Amino acid sequence: MKHSVRRLVTVLATTAALAAPGVAAATSASAATYTCNDSYGGAVGQAIKPAYHSGSSYITSCYMAPGADNDGVYALQLALVLCYDRDIATDGSYGPATKAALKYAQGKEHVTADGFYGPATASVLHFATHDGVRRVVC
């Protein structure tokens, strides 16, 4: 029950973020083609998440794998360090340590622990948010 409520809150928060001005939602058919290349969020109370950025649109339903090197990887690493207590570099480079840390987080969230980031992982992963008083909330 607790897991279902947490998942619902995550889905609702993602939906609200996608409805915000300047954010475009991808259709399910096109979502599979986006590779995360940036990050989105960071305002007080808003999670920092990997995203695909094109022009003025941010799409948070995207994929990443080892070899990626961008701000989307940094956002993922930040979540793994702050929310899952993984001891990895936050350098924006998706290497073996990031893959291993993501596998750990995926296992904790009961999704396929393959070390690859995609919509299924994004929907359950906890992301770092700050509350305006220098506290991190996951």
Coordinates of N, CA and C in Angstrom, one line a residue, residues 29-94:
A29 N 4.2 7.0 -28.1 CA 4.9 6.5 -29.3 C 6.2 7.2 -29.5
S30 N 6.3 8.5 -29.3 CA 7.5 9.2 -29.5 C 8.4 9.3 -28.3
A31 N 7.9 8.9 -27.1 CA 8.7 9.0 -25.9 C 9.9 8.1 -26.0
A32 N 9.8 7.0 -26.7 CA 10.8 6.0 -26.8 C 12.0 6.5 -27.6
T33 N 11.9 7.5 -28.4 CA 13.0 8.0 -29.2 C 13.8 9.1 -28.6
Y34 N 13.5 9.6 -27.4 CA 14.2 10.7 -26.8 C 15.3 10.2 -25.9
T35 N 16.5 10.8 -26.1 CA 17.7 10.5 -25.2 C 17.9 11.7 -24.3
C36 N 17.9 11.5 -23.0 CA 18.1 12.6 -22.1 C 19.4 13.3 -22.4
N37 N 19.3 14.6 -22.5 CA 20.5 15.4 -22.9 C 20.7 16.6 -22.0
D38 N 19.8 16.8 -21.0 CA 19.8 18.0 -20.1 C 19.1 17.6 -18.8
S39 N 18.9 18.6 -17.9 CA 18.1 18.4 -16.7 C 17.0 19.4 -16.7
Y40 N 16.0 19.1 -15.9 CA 14.9 20.0 -15.8 C 14.5 20.1 -14.3
G41 N 14.1 21.3 -13.9 CA 13.7 21.6 -12.5 C 14.8 22.3 -11.7
G42 N 14.6 22.2 -10.4 CA 15.5 22.9 -9.5 C 15.0 24.0 -8.7
A43 N 13.8 24.5 -9.1 CA 13.2 25.6 -8.3 C 12.8 25.0 -7.0
V44 N 12.5 25.9 -6.0 CA 12.2 25.4 -4.7 C 11.0 24.5 -4.8
G45 N 11.1 23.3 -4.2 CA 10.0 22.4 -4.2 C 9.9 21.6 -5.5
Q46 N 10.8 21.8 -6.5 CA 10.7 21.1 -7.7 C 12.0 20.2 -7.9
A47 N 11.8 18.9 -8.2 CA 12.9 18.0 -8.3 C 13.7 18.3 -9.5
I48 N 15.0 18.0 -9.4 CA 15.9 18.1 -10.6 C 15.9 16.7 -11.2
K49 N 15.4 16.6 -12.5 CA 15.3 15.4 -13.2 C 16.0 15.4 -14.6
P50 N 16.5 14.2 -15.0 CA 17.0 14.1 -16.4 C 15.8 14.5 -17.4
A51 N 16.2 15.1 -18.5 CA 15.2 15.5 -19.5 C 15.8 15.6 -20.9
Y52 N 15.0 15.5 -21.9 CA 15.4 15.8 -23.2 C 15.0 17.2 -23.5
H53 N 15.9 18.0 -23.9 CA 15.7 19.4 -24.1 C 15.9 19.8 -25.6
S54 N 14.8 20.3 -26.2 CA 14.9 20.8 -27.6 C 14.2 22.1 -27.7
G55 N 14.9 23.2 -28.0 CA 14.3 24.5 -28.0 C 13.8 24.9 -26.7
S56 N 12.5 25.2 -26.5 CA 12.0 25.6 -25.2 C 11.3 24.5 -24.5
S57 N 11.3 23.3 -25.0 CA 10.6 22.2 -24.4 C 11.5 21.2 -23.7
Y58 N 11.0 20.7 -22.5 CA 11.7 19.7 -21.8 C 10.8 18.5 -21.7
I59 N 11.3 17.3 -22.0 CA 10.5 16.1 -21.9 C 11.3 15.2 -21.0
T60 N 10.6 14.8 -19.9 CA 11.2 14.0 -18.8 C 11.1 12.5 -19.0
S61 N 10.4 12.1 -20.1 CA 10.3 10.7 -20.4 C 11.3 10.4 -21.5
C62 N 12.5 10.1 -21.0 CA 13.7 9.9 -21.9 C 14.5 8.8 -21.4
Y63 N 15.5 8.4 -22.2 CA 16.4 7.3 -21.9 C 17.9 7.7 -21.7
M64 N 18.6 7.0 -20.9 CA 20.1 7.2 -20.8 C 20.7 5.8 -20.6
A65 N 22.0 5.7 -21.0 CA 22.7 4.5 -20.8 C 24.2 4.9 -20.6
P66 N 25.0 3.9 -20.2 CA 26.4 4.2 -20.0 C 27.0 4.8 -21.3
G67 N 27.9 5.7 -21.1 CA 28.5 6.4 -22.2 C 28.0 7.8 -22.4
A68 N 26.8 8.1 -21.8 CA 26.2 9.4 -21.9 C 27.0 10.4 -21.0
D69 N 27.1 11.6 -21.4 CA 27.9 12.6 -20.7 C 27.2 14.0 -20.9
N70 N 26.3 14.3 -19.9 CA 25.6 15.6 -20.0 C 24.9 15.9 -18.7
D71 N 24.1 17.0 -18.6 CA 23.4 17.4 -17.4 C 22.4 16.5 -17.0
G72 N 21.8 15.7 -17.9 CA 20.8 14.7 -17.5 C 21.5 13.6 -16.6
V73 N 22.7 13.2 -16.9 CA 23.4 12.3 -16.1 C 23.7 12.9 -14.8
Y74 N 24.1 14.2 -14.7 CA 24.3 14.9 -13.5 C 23.1 14.8 -12.6
A75 N 21.9 15.1 -13.1 CA 20.7 15.0 -12.3 C 20.4 13.6 -11.8
L76 N 20.7 12.6 -12.6 CA 20.5 11.2 -12.1 C 21.5 10.9 -11.0
Q77 N 22.8 11.3 -11.2 CA 23.8 11.1 -10.2 C 23.5 11.8 -8.9
L78 N 22.9 13.0 -9.0 CA 22.6 13.8 -7.8 C 21.5 13.0 -7.0
A79 N 20.5 12.5 -7.7 CA 19.5 11.7 -7.0 C 20.1 10.4 -6.4
L80 N 21.0 9.8 -7.1 CA 21.6 8.5 -6.5 C 22.4 8.8 -5.3
V81 N 23.1 10.0 -5.3 CA 23.9 10.4 -4.1 C 23.0 10.8 -2.9
L82 N 22.1 11.7 -3.2 CA 21.3 12.4 -2.2 C 20.2 11.5 -1.7
C83 N 19.5 10.8 -2.6 CA 18.3 10.0 -2.2 C 18.6 8.5 -1.9
Y84 N 19.7 8.0 -2.4 CA 20.0 6.6 -2.3 C 21.4 6.3 -1.6
D85 N 22.0 7.4 -1.2 CA 23.2 7.3 -0.4 C 24.3 6.6 -1.1
R86 N 24.4 6.7 -2.4 CA 25.5 6.1 -3.2 C 26.7 7.0 -3.2
D87 N 27.9 6.4 -3.1 CA 29.1 7.2 -3.1 C 29.7 7.2 -4.5
I88 N 29.2 8.1 -5.4 CA 29.6 8.2 -6.7 C 29.9 9.6 -7.1
A89 N 30.7 9.9 -8.1 CA 31.0 11.2 -8.5 C 29.8 11.8 -9.2
T90 N 29.6 13.1 -9.0 CA 28.5 13.8 -9.8 C 29.2 14.7 -10.8
D91 N 29.7 14.0 -11.9 CA 30.5 14.6 -12.9 C 29.8 14.6 -14.3
G92 N 28.5 14.1 -14.3 CA 27.8 14.1 -15.6 C 28.2 13.0 -16.6
S93 N 29.0 12.1 -16.1 CA 29.5 11.0 -17.0 C 28.9 9.7 -16.5
Y94 N 28.2 9.0 -17.4 CA 27.5 7.8 -17.0 C 28.4 6.6 -17.3

